[in-house]
mmCIF file of C-alpha atoms in Angstrom:
data_model
loop_
_atom_site.group_PDB
_atom_site.id
_atom_site.type_symbol
_atom_site.label_atom_id
_atom_site.label_comp_id
_atom_site.label_asym_id
_atom_site.label_seq_id
_atom_site.Cartn_x
_atom_site.Cartn_y
_atom_site.Cartn_z
ATOM 1 C CA GLN A 1 64.856 86.858 30.480
ATOM 2 C CA LYS A 2 61.418 85.372 30.914
ATOM 3 C CA GLU A 3 60.211 83.558 27.811
ATOM 4 C CA VAL A 4 57.131 81.895 26.415
ATOM 5 C CA GLU A 5 57.739 79.596 23.445
ATOM 6 C CA GLN A 6 55.303 78.277 20.856
ATOM 7 C CA ASN A 7 55.662 76.564 17.501
ATOM 8 C CA SER A 8 54.733 79.155 14.881
ATOM 9 C CA GLY A 9 53.037 76.653 12.604
ATOM 10 C CA PRO A 10 51.093 76.748 10.481
ATOM 11 C CA LEU A 11 49.254 73.806 11.947
ATOM 12 C CA SER A 12 46.836 72.376 9.420
ATOM 13 C CA VAL A 13 44.045 69.993 10.407
ATOM 14 C CA PRO A 14 40.925 68.767 8.597
ATOM 15 C CA GLU A 15 37.477 69.724 9.822
ATOM 16 C CA GLY A 16 36.367 67.509 12.701
ATOM 17 C CA ALA A 17 39.890 66.598 13.810
ATOM 18 C CA ILE A 18 41.634 67.435 17.085
ATOM 19 C CA ALA A 19 44.073 70.345 16.993
ATOM 20 C CA SER A 20 46.861 70.298 19.584
ATOM 21 C CA LEU A 21 48.715 73.497 20.421
ATOM 22 C CA ASN A 22 51.718 73.583 22.731
ATOM 23 C CA CYS A 23 53.530 76.155 24.834
ATOM 24 C CA THR A 24 56.515 76.151 27.184
ATOM 25 C CA TYR A 25 57.491 78.855 29.646
ATOM 26 C CA SER A 26 60.679 79.676 31.495
ATOM 27 C CA ASP A 27 59.605 81.073 34.890
ATOM 28 C CA ARG A 28 58.883 78.367 37.456
ATOM 29 C CA GLY A 29 57.182 81.008 39.603
ATOM 30 C CA SER A 30 54.332 81.509 37.142
ATOM 31 C CA GLN A 31 50.954 80.702 38.657
ATOM 32 C CA SER A 32 48.434 81.432 35.925
ATOM 33 C CA PHE A 33 48.256 80.538 32.260
ATOM 34 C CA PHE A 34 46.091 81.806 29.439
ATOM 35 C CA TRP A 35 45.212 80.999 25.856
ATOM 36 C CA TYR A 36 44.095 83.783 23.544
ATOM 37 C CA ARG A 37 42.724 83.527 20.020
ATOM 38 C CA GLN A 38 43.456 86.228 17.477
ATOM 39 C CA TYR A 39 41.747 86.444 14.122
ATOM 40 C CA SER A 40 43.571 88.289 11.367
ATOM 41 C CA GLY A 41 43.260 92.040 11.853
ATOM 42 C CA LYS A 42 41.557 91.670 15.218
ATOM 43 C CA SER A 43 42.631 91.908 18.835
ATOM 44 C CA PRO A 44 43.500 88.933 21.078
ATOM 45 C CA GLU A 45 40.488 87.348 22.750
ATOM 46 C CA LEU A 46 40.725 85.205 25.886
ATOM 47 C CA ILE A 47 39.434 81.666 25.383
ATOM 48 C CA MET A 48 40.887 79.664 28.303
ATOM 49 C CA SER A 49 42.623 80.176 31.613
ATOM 50 C CA ILE A 50 44.171 77.516 33.836
ATOM 51 C CA TYR A 51 45.773 77.758 37.251
ATOM 52 C CA SER A 52 46.266 74.175 38.503
ATOM 53 C CA ASN A 53 48.019 71.133 37.174
ATOM 54 C CA GLY A 54 45.809 68.882 35.098
ATOM 55 C CA ASP A 55 43.071 69.461 32.565
ATOM 56 C CA LYS A 56 40.383 72.104 32.291
ATOM 57 C CA GLU A 57 37.588 71.658 29.784
ATOM 58 C CA ASP A 58 35.280 74.287 28.308
ATOM 59 C CA GLY A 59 33.129 73.090 25.456
ATOM 60 C CA ARG A 60 35.363 71.930 22.611
ATOM 61 C CA PHE A 61 38.455 73.385 24.294
ATOM 62 C CA THR A 62 40.691 71.649 26.845
ATOM 63 C CA ALA A 63 43.684 73.298 28.483
ATOM 64 C CA GLN A 64 46.346 71.088 30.028
ATOM 65 C CA LEU A 65 48.971 72.263 32.507
ATOM 66 C CA ASN A 66 52.099 70.517 33.751
ATOM 67 C CA LYS A 67 54.045 72.867 36.025
ATOM 68 C CA ALA A 68 56.866 70.386 36.625
ATOM 69 C CA SER A 69 57.587 70.313 32.894
ATOM 70 C CA GLN A 70 56.698 74.016 32.471
ATOM 71 C CA TYR A 71 54.318 73.080 29.723
ATOM 72 C CA VAL A 72 50.787 74.139 28.850
ATOM 73 C CA SER A 73 48.717 72.944 25.920
ATOM 74 C CA LEU A 74 45.390 73.608 24.250
ATOM 75 C CA LEU A 75 43.318 70.927 22.556
ATOM 76 C CA ILE A 76 40.503 71.845 20.207
ATOM 77 C CA ARG A 77 38.146 68.959 19.527
ATOM 78 C CA ASP A 78 35.907 68.723 16.446
ATOM 79 C CA SER A 79 37.856 71.556 14.805
ATOM 80 C CA GLN A 80 35.813 73.916 12.631
ATOM 81 C CA PRO A 81 36.914 76.286 9.845
ATOM 82 C CA SER A 82 35.903 79.125 12.181
ATOM 83 C CA ASP A 83 38.690 77.994 14.544
ATOM 84 C CA SER A 84 41.263 79.076 11.961
ATOM 85 C CA ALA A 85 43.215 81.799 13.740
ATOM 86 C CA THR A 86 46.443 82.450 15.618
ATOM 87 C CA TYR A 87 46.512 81.082 19.155
ATOM 88 C CA LEU A 88 48.613 82.938 21.695
ATOM 89 C CA CYS A 89 49.888 81.446 24.930
ATOM 90 C CA ALA A 90 50.269 84.013 27.732
ATOM 91 C CA VAL A 91 52.037 83.560 31.057
ATOM 92 C CA PRO A 92 52.776 86.183 33.712
ATOM 93 C CA PRO A 93 56.210 85.598 35.250
ATOM 94 C CA ALA A 94 56.145 86.037 39.017
ATOM 95 C CA GLY A 95 55.502 89.666 39.874
ATOM 96 C CA THR A 96 55.056 91.024 36.383
ATOM 97 C CA ALA A 97 52.636 91.318 33.495
ATOM 98 C CA LEU A 98 51.501 88.833 30.860
ATOM 99 C CA ILE A 99 54.213 87.729 28.452
ATOM 100 C CA PHE A 100 52.977 86.298 25.178
ATOM 101 C CA GLY A 101 54.382 83.662 22.893
ATOM 102 C CA LYS A 102 54.569 84.519 19.204
ATOM 103 C CA GLY A 103 51.559 82.367 18.517
ATOM 104 C CA THR A 104 50.661 79.279 16.506
ATOM 105 C CA THR A 105 48.648 79.739 13.342
ATOM 106 C CA LEU A 106 45.922 77.115 12.964
ATOM 107 C CA SER A 107 44.248 76.366 9.650
ATOM 108 C CA VAL A 108 41.182 74.102 9.595
ATOM 109 C CA SER A 109 40.204 72.889 6.150
ATOM 110 C CA SER A 110 36.628 71.915 5.261
ATOM 111 C CA ASP B 1 30.870 97.945 30.056
ATOM 112 C CA ALA B 2 32.022 98.837 26.557
ATOM 113 C CA GLY B 3 35.370 97.138 27.016
ATOM 114 C CA VAL B 4 38.767 98.720 26.477
ATOM 115 C CA ILE B 5 38.496 101.612 24.060
ATOM 116 C CA GLN B 6 41.405 102.803 21.943
ATOM 117 C CA SER B 7 41.707 105.696 19.559
ATOM 118 C CA PRO B 8 42.448 106.242 16.817
ATOM 119 C CA ARG B 9 41.948 102.881 15.087
ATOM 120 C CA HIS B 10 44.325 103.828 12.300
ATOM 121 C CA GLU B 11 47.055 106.442 12.161
ATOM 122 C CA VAL B 12 49.262 107.317 9.227
ATOM 123 C CA THR B 13 51.941 109.886 9.888
ATOM 124 C CA GLU B 14 55.164 111.136 8.435
ATOM 125 C CA MET B 15 58.523 110.352 9.920
ATOM 126 C CA GLY B 16 59.487 112.880 12.560
ATOM 127 C CA GLN B 17 55.945 113.702 13.587
ATOM 128 C CA GLU B 18 54.544 113.218 17.086
ATOM 129 C CA VAL B 19 51.995 110.458 17.521
ATOM 130 C CA THR B 20 49.642 110.072 20.492
ATOM 131 C CA LEU B 21 47.645 106.905 21.079
ATOM 132 C CA ARG B 22 44.807 106.887 23.583
ATOM 133 C CA CYS B 23 43.218 104.263 25.788
ATOM 134 C CA LYS B 24 40.264 104.027 28.152
ATOM 135 C CA PRO B 25 40.438 100.871 30.301
ATOM 136 C CA ILE B 26 37.527 98.866 31.656
ATOM 137 C CA SER B 27 36.040 100.610 34.661
ATOM 138 C CA GLY B 28 37.293 99.103 37.916
ATOM 139 C CA HIS B 29 40.400 97.544 36.415
ATOM 140 C CA ASP B 30 43.514 98.539 38.348
ATOM 141 C CA TYR B 31 46.062 97.438 35.746
ATOM 142 C CA LEU B 32 46.656 98.907 32.317
ATOM 143 C CA PHE B 33 49.090 97.526 29.778
ATOM 144 C CA TRP B 34 50.482 98.808 26.489
ATOM 145 C CA TYR B 35 51.621 96.180 23.973
ATOM 146 C CA ARG B 36 53.052 96.428 20.469
ATOM 147 C CA GLN B 37 52.548 93.709 17.857
ATOM 148 C CA THR B 38 54.629 93.107 14.747
ATOM 149 C CA MET B 39 55.046 90.048 12.544
ATOM 150 C CA MET B 40 58.704 89.711 13.474
ATOM 151 C CA ARG B 41 58.545 90.226 17.236
ATOM 152 C CA GLY B 42 54.997 89.204 18.097
ATOM 153 C CA LEU B 43 53.178 90.857 20.989
ATOM 154 C CA GLU B 44 55.624 92.785 23.169
ATOM 155 C CA LEU B 45 54.883 94.408 26.517
ATOM 156 C CA LEU B 46 55.935 98.054 26.471
ATOM 157 C CA ILE B 47 54.807 99.350 29.862
ATOM 158 C CA TYR B 48 52.176 98.714 32.502
ATOM 159 C CA PHE B 49 50.491 100.757 35.212
ATOM 160 C CA ASN B 50 48.956 99.816 38.541
ATOM 161 C CA ASN B 51 46.534 102.334 40.021
ATOM 162 C CA ASN B 52 47.771 104.939 37.535
ATOM 163 C CA VAL B 53 51.423 104.476 38.549
ATOM 164 C CA PRO B 54 53.939 103.167 35.984
ATOM 165 C CA ILE B 55 55.388 99.941 37.355
ATOM 166 C CA ASP B 56 57.603 98.568 34.607
ATOM 167 C CA ASP B 57 58.650 100.462 31.500
ATOM 168 C CA SER B 58 61.578 98.217 30.606
ATOM 169 C CA GLY B 59 59.867 97.268 27.357
ATOM 170 C CA MET B 60 59.740 100.823 26.045
ATOM 171 C CA PRO B 61 62.162 100.662 23.115
ATOM 172 C CA GLU B 62 63.649 104.143 23.251
ATOM 173 C CA ASP B 63 63.350 107.521 24.906
ATOM 174 C CA ARG B 64 61.178 108.533 21.979
ATOM 175 C CA PHE B 65 58.402 106.555 23.634
ATOM 176 C CA SER B 66 56.562 107.812 26.686
ATOM 177 C CA ALA B 67 53.352 106.814 28.443
ATOM 178 C CA LYS B 68 51.145 108.493 31.007
ATOM 179 C CA MET B 69 48.066 107.644 33.004
ATOM 180 C CA PRO B 70 46.709 110.857 34.518
ATOM 181 C CA ASN B 71 43.629 109.137 35.957
ATOM 182 C CA ALA B 72 41.998 105.731 36.251
ATOM 183 C CA SER B 73 40.069 106.082 33.006
ATOM 184 C CA PHE B 74 42.656 107.380 30.568
ATOM 185 C CA SER B 75 46.144 106.607 29.332
ATOM 186 C CA THR B 76 48.295 107.819 26.456
ATOM 187 C CA LEU B 77 51.276 106.408 24.603
ATOM 188 C CA LYS B 78 53.310 109.045 22.790
ATOM 189 C CA ILE B 79 56.025 108.635 20.195
ATOM 190 C CA GLN B 80 58.106 111.703 19.439
ATOM 191 C CA PRO B 81 59.652 111.779 16.894
ATOM 192 C CA SER B 82 58.136 108.829 15.057
ATOM 193 C CA GLU B 83 60.189 106.609 12.736
ATOM 194 C CA PRO B 84 59.166 104.065 10.064
ATOM 195 C CA ARG B 85 60.298 101.182 12.308
ATOM 196 C CA ASP B 86 57.625 102.211 14.812
ATOM 197 C CA SER B 87 54.981 100.973 12.375
ATOM 198 C CA ALA B 88 53.005 98.289 14.194
ATOM 199 C CA VAL B 89 49.685 97.596 15.888
ATOM 200 C CA TYR B 90 49.589 99.032 19.394
ATOM 201 C CA PHE B 91 47.229 97.417 21.875
ATOM 202 C CA CYS B 92 46.039 98.631 25.212
ATOM 203 C CA ALA B 93 44.735 96.066 27.696
ATOM 204 C CA SER B 94 43.407 96.164 31.240
ATOM 205 C CA SER B 95 42.887 93.686 34.044
ATOM 206 C CA SER B 96 41.617 93.530 37.616
ATOM 207 C CA GLY B 97 44.764 91.898 38.951
ATOM 208 C CA MET B 98 48.360 91.061 38.104
ATOM 209 C CA ASN B 99 47.788 87.356 37.501
ATOM 210 C CA THR B 100 44.327 87.587 35.991
ATOM 211 C CA GLU B 101 43.257 87.697 32.393
ATOM 212 C CA ALA B 102 43.796 90.895 30.435
ATOM 213 C CA PHE B 103 41.174 92.307 28.089
ATOM 214 C CA PHE B 104 42.337 94.009 24.935
ATOM 215 C CA GLY B 105 41.170 97.031 23.037
ATOM 216 C CA GLN B 106 40.749 96.944 19.261
ATOM 217 C CA GLY B 107 44.240 98.308 18.717
ATOM 218 C CA THR B 108 45.714 101.215 16.807
ATOM 219 C CA ARG B 109 47.404 100.417 13.522
ATOM 220 C CA LEU B 110 50.241 102.907 13.167
ATOM 221 C CA THR B 111 51.989 103.490 9.873
ATOM 222 C CA VAL B 112 54.941 105.877 9.754
ATOM 223 C CA VAL B 113 55.991 106.829 6.239
#
């Protein structure tokens, strides 16, 4: 069974710090990787996608992918209270739809 | 585009009743997905369609659940009869390709009492 694993948290960081979120996946055939943010009572919202090994930066967000280790991470620099949410890692196993991890809850304190 | 549109936003029904959830995907998207989210199990894929054809329904929990996509702009998820354990948030999402990002609707919060 294809799986996507995340630490459930909560992950607590002070305002201005770096938050590091991690995800592992089981299907070596996966070719694309996504991070979604979900505020309480809202729907998941795409914030980052990554397709190649290495880092991809977008503003305060950096996604890191290591296919050999089947590991993808999300770094949030200069964390803000508005970043407090649940972050979902999503990976499509080869030939099928997005499978989501259970999410990591991030709390940023001011 | 208005994004993925789901209705109703909230549904409260009695056990044993039929429930129908509706979804309009983003125009031009060939893939449509139905997910269910609970605290215990997270976001689970129920079924997905490609060009209106059901491709994988292995996530549908029981025969009480059924889904249709009669055309490119409309899909339904039906539960008959509903049970309290079906209470969850049901999301519809669409995408332009299998390995591309999916865009979610606002969800339907279903409560079965």
